[in-house]
Coordinates of C-alpha atoms in Angstrom, one line a residue:
M7 CA 0.0 0.0 0.0
A8 CA 2.9 2.3 0.7
R9 CA 4.1 1.8 -2.9
A10 CA 0.5 2.4 -4.2
L11 CA 0.5 5.7 -2.4
E12 CA 3.9 6.6 -3.7
L13 CA 2.8 5.9 -7.2
A14 CA -0.4 7.9 -6.7
R15 CA 1.6 11.0 -5.7
K16 CA 3.3 10.8 -9.1
G17 CA -0.1 11.9 -10.6
T18 CA 0.0 15.2 -8.8
S19 CA -1.0 18.0 -11.2
L20 CA -1.5 15.4 -14.0
V21 CA -4.9 13.9 -13.0
H22 CA -7.1 17.0 -12.6
P23 CA -10.0 16.9 -12.0
N24 CA -9.7 13.2 -11.0
P25 CA -8.3 11.8 -7.8
R26 CA -4.7 10.7 -7.4
V27 CA -4.6 6.9 -7.6
G28 CA -1.8 4.3 -7.6
A29 CA -2.1 0.5 -7.9
V30 CA 0.2 -2.5 -7.3
V31 CA -0.5 -6.1 -8.3
V32 CA 1.4 -8.7 -6.1
K33 CA 1.7 -12.5 -6.5
G34 CA 4.0 -14.9 -4.7
G35 CA 5.5 -12.0 -2.8
R36 CA 6.6 -10.2 -6.0
V37 CA 5.3 -7.1 -7.7
I38 CA 4.0 -8.2 -11.2
G39 CA 2.3 -4.9 -12.2
Q40 CA 2.1 -1.3 -11.0
G41 CA 1.0 2.0 -12.2
F42 CA -0.7 5.4 -11.6
H43 CA -3.4 7.4 -13.2
V44 CA -2.7 10.2 -15.6
Y45 CA -5.8 12.0 -17.0
D46 CA -4.6 12.4 -20.6
R47 CA -3.6 8.7 -20.8
L48 CA -7.1 7.7 -19.9
D49 CA -6.4 4.4 -18.1
H50 CA -7.0 4.3 -14.4
A51 CA -4.2 3.1 -12.1
E52 CA -5.7 -0.4 -11.7
I53 CA -5.9 -0.9 -15.5
V54 CA -2.3 0.2 -16.0
A55 CA -1.2 -2.3 -13.3
L56 CA -3.3 -5.1 -14.7
K57 CA -2.1 -4.7 -18.2
Q58 CA 1.5 -4.9 -16.9
A59 CA 0.7 -8.0 -15.0
G60 CA -1.1 -9.7 -17.9
H61 CA -2.2 -13.3 -17.4
K62 CA -0.1 -13.5 -14.2
A63 CA -2.8 -11.4 -12.5
R64 CA -5.0 -14.5 -12.0
G65 CA -5.0 -15.3 -8.3
A66 CA -3.0 -12.2 -7.4
T67 CA -3.6 -9.4 -4.9
L68 CA -4.3 -5.8 -5.9
Y69 CA -3.3 -2.9 -3.6
V70 CA -4.9 0.5 -4.5
N71 CA -5.3 3.7 -2.5
L72 CA -8.8 4.4 -3.6
E73 CA -11.9 2.2 -4.1
P74 CA -12.0 1.0 -7.7
C75 CA -14.6 2.6 -9.8
C76 CA -17.7 0.7 -10.9
H77 CA -19.2 3.1 -13.4
A78 CA -18.4 3.9 -17.0
G79 CA -17.1 7.4 -17.8
R80 CA -14.2 8.2 -20.1
T81 CA -13.2 4.6 -19.5
G82 CA -14.9 1.4 -18.5
P83 CA -15.4 0.4 -14.9
C84 CA -12.2 -0.9 -13.1
T85 CA -14.2 -3.4 -11.1
K86 CA -15.2 -5.2 -14.3
A87 CA -11.5 -5.4 -15.4
I88 CA -10.4 -6.6 -11.9
I89 CA -13.0 -9.4 -11.9
A90 CA -12.1 -10.4 -15.5
A91 CA -8.4 -10.5 -14.6
G92 CA -9.1 -13.1 -11.9
I93 CA -7.8 -11.0 -9.0
K94 CA -8.3 -12.9 -5.7
N95 CA -7.8 -10.2 -3.1
V96 CA -8.1 -6.4 -3.1
Y97 CA -6.7 -4.1 -0.5
A98 CA -8.3 -0.6 -0.8
A99 CA -7.1 2.2 1.5
M100 CA -10.5 4.1 1.5
N101 CA -13.9 4.4 -0.1
D102 CA -14.4 6.7 -3.0
P103 CA -15.5 10.1 -1.4
N104 CA -18.0 10.6 -4.2
P105 CA -21.4 10.0 -2.6
A106 CA -22.8 8.7 -5.9
V107 CA -20.4 5.8 -6.0
S108 CA -18.9 5.3 -2.5
G109 CA -19.1 1.7 -1.5
R110 CA -20.6 0.4 -4.7
G111 CA -17.2 -0.6 -6.2
I112 CA -16.3 -2.7 -3.2
A113 CA -19.8 -4.3 -3.1
Q114 CA -19.5 -5.3 -6.7
L115 CA -16.1 -6.9 -6.1
R116 CA -17.4 -8.8 -3.1
R117 CA -20.4 -10.1 -5.0
A118 CA -17.9 -11.5 -7.5
G119 CA -16.2 -13.5 -4.8
I120 CA -13.2 -11.2 -4.4
Q121 CA -12.0 -10.6 -0.8
V122 CA -11.8 -6.9 -0.2
I123 CA -9.9 -5.5 2.8
L124 CA -10.6 -1.8 3.4
G125 CA -8.6 0.7 5.5
E126 CA -4.9 -0.1 5.1
G127 CA -3.1 3.3 4.8
E128 CA -6.4 5.1 5.1
N129 CA -5.1 8.3 6.8
D130 CA -2.4 8.9 4.2
A131 CA -4.9 8.1 1.4
R132 CA -7.4 10.6 2.8
M133 CA -4.8 13.4 3.0
L134 CA -3.6 12.7 -0.6
N135 CA -7.1 13.3 -2.0
E136 CA -8.6 15.8 0.5
D137 CA -9.0 18.3 -2.3
F138 CA -10.9 15.9 -4.5
A139 CA -13.0 14.8 -1.5
K140 CA -14.3 18.3 -0.7
W141 CA -14.9 19.3 -4.3
I142 CA -16.7 16.2 -5.4
R143 CA -19.1 16.6 -2.5
T144 CA -19.6 20.4 -2.4
R145 CA -18.2 21.8 -5.7
L146 CA -16.0 24.0 -3.5
P147 CA -12.2 24.0 -3.5
F148 CA -10.1 22.8 -0.6
V149 CA -8.4 25.9 0.7
T150 CA -4.9 25.8 2.3
L151 CA -3.6 28.9 4.0
K152 CA 0.2 29.1 4.0
S153 CA 2.4 31.6 5.7
A154 CA 5.9 32.2 7.0
L155 CA 6.2 33.6 10.5
T156 CA 8.7 34.4 13.2
L157 CA 8.2 32.6 16.5
D158 CA 6.2 35.5 17.9
G159 CA 3.8 35.4 14.9
K160 CA 5.1 38.2 12.7
I161 CA 5.1 38.0 8.9
A162 CA 6.9 41.3 8.1
E163 CA 8.9 44.0 9.8
R164 CA 6.4 46.7 9.0
A165 CA 3.3 47.3 6.9
G166 CA 4.1 47.7 3.3
S167 CA 7.5 46.0 3.5
S168 CA 8.6 42.6 2.3
T169 CA 10.6 40.5 4.7
R170 CA 12.1 37.1 3.9
I171 CA 11.6 35.0 7.0
S172 CA 11.7 31.3 6.1
G173 CA 14.7 29.3 5.0
A174 CA 15.6 27.6 1.7
A175 CA 14.1 24.2 2.6
S176 CA 10.7 25.9 3.6
R177 CA 10.7 27.8 0.3
E178 CA 11.3 24.6 -1.6
E179 CA 8.3 23.0 0.1
V180 CA 6.1 26.0 -0.7
Q181 CA 7.0 25.4 -4.4
R182 CA 5.9 21.8 -4.0
M183 CA 2.6 23.1 -2.5
R184 CA 2.2 25.4 -5.4
H185 CA 2.7 22.6 -7.8
A186 CA 0.0 20.5 -6.1
A187 CA -2.5 23.4 -6.2
D188 CA -4.8 24.3 -9.0
A189 CA -4.9 28.0 -8.1
L190 CA -3.0 30.5 -6.0
L191 CA -5.0 33.2 -4.3
A192 CA -3.3 36.4 -3.1
G193 CA -4.4 39.8 -1.9
I194 CA -3.7 43.1 -3.7
G195 CA -1.6 44.2 -0.7
T196 CA 0.8 41.3 -1.3
V197 CA 1.0 42.0 -5.0
L198 CA 1.7 45.7 -4.4
M199 CA 4.3 45.0 -1.8
D200 CA 6.3 42.1 -3.4
D201 CA 5.4 42.4 -7.1
P202 CA 5.4 38.5 -7.3
R203 CA 4.8 36.4 -10.4
L204 CA 3.0 33.7 -8.2
T205 CA 4.3 30.9 -10.4
D206 CA 5.0 27.2 -9.9
R207 CA 8.8 27.0 -10.2
T208 CA 9.3 23.3 -9.7
R209 CA 9.5 22.7 -13.5
E210 CA 7.4 19.6 -13.0
P211 CA 4.8 18.8 -15.6
R212 CA 1.2 20.1 -15.1
R213 CA -1.9 19.2 -17.0
R214 CA -3.3 22.7 -16.6
K215 CA -1.7 26.0 -16.0
L216 CA -1.6 27.2 -12.4
L217 CA -4.4 29.8 -12.0
R218 CA -3.0 33.0 -10.4
A219 CA -5.9 34.8 -8.7
V220 CA -5.9 38.1 -6.9
V221 CA -8.5 39.7 -4.6
D222 CA -8.5 43.4 -5.6
S223 CA -11.6 45.3 -4.5
Q224 CA -10.6 48.6 -6.2
L225 CA -8.6 47.2 -9.1
R226 CA -5.3 48.6 -8.0
L227 CA -3.3 45.9 -9.8
P228 CA -0.6 47.8 -11.7
L229 CA -0.5 47.2 -15.5
Q230 CA 3.3 47.1 -15.2
S231 CA 3.4 44.5 -12.5
K232 CA 5.2 41.2 -13.1
L233 CA 1.8 39.4 -12.7
V234 CA 0.2 41.3 -15.5
K235 CA 3.2 41.3 -17.8
S236 CA 3.4 37.5 -17.5
A237 CA -0.3 36.8 -17.9
Q238 CA -1.2 34.1 -20.5
D239 CA -4.8 33.4 -19.8
D240 CA -3.8 32.3 -16.3
V241 CA -4.4 35.5 -14.2
L242 CA -7.8 36.2 -12.7
V243 CA -8.7 39.3 -10.6
F244 CA -11.7 39.2 -8.3
T245 CA -13.2 42.7 -7.8
T246 CA -16.4 44.4 -6.7
P247 CA -19.3 45.8 -8.9
A248 CA -18.1 49.3 -8.1
A249 CA -14.6 48.9 -9.5
D250 CA -13.3 51.1 -12.3
S251 CA -14.5 49.7 -15.7
R252 CA -11.7 51.6 -17.6
K253 CA -9.1 49.7 -15.5
E254 CA -11.0 46.5 -16.1
K255 CA -10.7 47.1 -19.9
A256 CA -7.0 47.8 -19.7
L257 CA -6.4 44.6 -17.7
N258 CA -8.5 42.6 -20.2
Q259 CA -6.4 44.0 -23.0
A260 CA -3.2 42.9 -21.1
G261 CA -4.6 39.3 -20.9
V262 CA -6.0 39.4 -17.4
E263 CA -9.5 38.3 -16.7
V264 CA -11.5 40.5 -14.3
F265 CA -14.4 38.9 -12.5
R266 CA -16.8 40.9 -10.4
V267 CA -18.4 39.4 -7.3
R268 CA -20.7 40.7 -4.6
A269 CA -19.2 43.2 -2.2
N270 CA -19.3 42.6 1.5
R271 CA -18.8 46.0 3.3
G272 CA -17.1 47.3 0.2
R273 CA -14.7 44.4 -0.1
V274 CA -14.7 41.2 -2.3
D275 CA -17.0 38.6 -0.7
L276 CA -14.5 35.7 -0.3
R277 CA -17.3 33.1 -0.1
E278 CA -18.3 34.1 -3.6
V279 CA -14.6 33.8 -4.7
V280 CA -14.3 30.2 -3.6
R281 CA -17.7 29.4 -5.2
E282 CA -16.5 30.8 -8.5
L283 CA -13.2 28.9 -8.3
G284 CA -15.1 25.7 -7.6
K285 CA -17.2 26.3 -10.7
R286 CA -14.0 26.5 -12.7
Q287 CA -13.0 23.0 -11.3
M288 CA -10.3 24.4 -9.0
L289 CA -10.1 21.5 -6.6
S290 CA -7.3 23.0 -4.5
V291 CA -6.5 26.6 -3.7
L292 CA -3.3 27.8 -2.0
L293 CA -3.8 31.1 -0.1
E294 CA -0.6 33.1 0.0
A295 CA -1.6 36.4 1.5
G296 CA -0.9 39.1 4.1
S297 CA -2.4 40.0 7.4
E298 CA -5.6 41.5 6.1
L299 CA -6.6 38.7 3.7
N300 CA -5.5 36.0 6.2
G301 CA -7.8 37.5 8.8
A302 CA -10.7 37.9 6.3
A303 CA -10.3 34.3 5.0
L304 CA -10.4 32.9 8.5
A305 CA -13.4 35.1 9.5
A306 CA -15.2 34.0 6.4
G307 CA -14.6 30.3 7.3
I308 CA -13.2 29.4 3.8
V309 CA -10.0 27.9 5.1
D310 CA -9.7 24.2 5.4
K311 CA -6.1 23.7 6.4
V312 CA -3.2 25.9 7.5
V313 CA 0.5 25.3 7.0
L314 CA 2.6 27.8 9.0
F315 CA 6.4 27.9 8.6
Y316 CA 8.0 29.2 11.8
A317 CA 11.5 30.5 11.6
P318 CA 13.7 30.4 14.8
Q319 CA 13.6 34.2 15.2
V320 CA 11.8 36.6 17.5
M321 CA 10.9 40.0 16.0
G322 CA 9.8 41.6 19.3
A323 CA 8.0 44.9 19.4
G324 CA 6.4 46.1 16.1
G325 CA 6.1 43.9 13.1
V326 CA 3.0 42.8 11.1
P327 CA 0.9 40.0 12.7
F328 CA 0.0 36.9 10.8
S329 CA -3.7 37.8 10.9
R330 CA -6.0 40.6 11.7
I331 CA -8.9 38.5 12.7
S332 CA -10.9 40.0 15.6
T333 CA -12.2 37.7 18.4
A334 CA -13.5 39.0 21.7
R335 CA -12.4 35.9 23.6
L336 CA -9.8 33.1 23.0
S337 CA -12.7 30.6 23.2
D338 CA -14.2 32.2 20.1
A339 CA -11.0 31.8 18.0
P340 CA -11.0 29.1 15.3
E341 CA -9.4 25.9 16.5
L342 CA -7.1 23.5 14.6
A343 CA -7.4 19.8 14.7
N344 CA -5.1 17.0 13.6
V345 CA -2.0 19.2 14.2
T346 CA 1.3 17.9 13.0
L347 CA 4.9 19.3 13.1
R348 CA 7.7 18.9 10.5
R349 CA 11.2 20.3 10.2
Y350 CA 12.4 22.1 7.1
G351 CA 16.0 23.0 7.7
P352 CA 16.0 25.3 10.7
D353 CA 12.2 26.0 10.4
I354 CA 9.3 24.2 12.0
A355 CA 6.1 23.8 9.9
V356 CA 2.8 23.5 11.8
Q357 CA 0.0 21.9 9.9
G358 CA -3.6 21.7 11.1
Y359 CA -7.2 21.5 9.9
F360 CA -10.3 23.6 10.5
H361 CA -12.5 21.2 8.6
D362 CA -12.6 17.4 8.2
V363 CA -13.6 17.1 4.6
Y364 CA -14.7 13.5 5.1
R365 CA -17.1 14.4 7.9
N366 CA -18.1 18.0 7.6
Y367 CA -19.1 18.0 4.0

């Protein structure tokens, strides 16, 4: 199962909008077939592994990180191919999170006399496809808030300034996070301060371009910014109905799409933003923002997961806080669950969840 999960991860950014799936066929203690799903190659992971195993698959065991499909779509049902191949046992890490099919694939295999063991590697399998799980149930993207902080929770030395806080290993991990995301979402404050390109710099292949989205209530995005100059139908600006139409036209001519959403107290309604991204089949959104947008996103309840990279530094008095969310009492503050820690060079990354996508949706 560990190998199946490893193979599934190879499909990152190549399976959209499908889930990441890897499969391994084992017989007599030896791997005789393995593979992972790539959307443009059509075959699901199980089919790739079965084709590699050939006639040796009869009486073998199949390991797969997601319940095999039992319905016809772009390809035929995997359950039918598994049964026809003569597989004896199937280990599946988890049910398909799609409510329309969950459990049906396993039931079909069991009716055919195949022993199905469910749950091996389930936690890792759930984390791997948490974005798909939320989107397939709600048509809303899975939103991860990422930030780099000092130990006392500061993200910059002063408002309007750019401060490099995290180390090289953390920045490499952020690029991997960008590669795994369908869209980046930043605030206009971050763009004005850093003039970023917001690109995926891993050089790993992607099936679709990374969507670079900006929340900009007043359309302050400079036409000379790196973001606008590098736009190739992959930059989207969310603004309000009151924004300047002349600026919108200029941005359109530069290759930037401007999308107006309902205003909430004069600012872009973030719930409308994530709904629109979901309509565009953005399964995962990485929020890279400053204090204002961090606070607004947390207050709006759109964040599913946070990943905070803490550098071993203390800024002390002054500095810009991670978030400007306002809570009267500590008991009212949003609380993280399933918190884990990981080292990236000298930095410590704290990861936690606000929402359990397998229960809350």
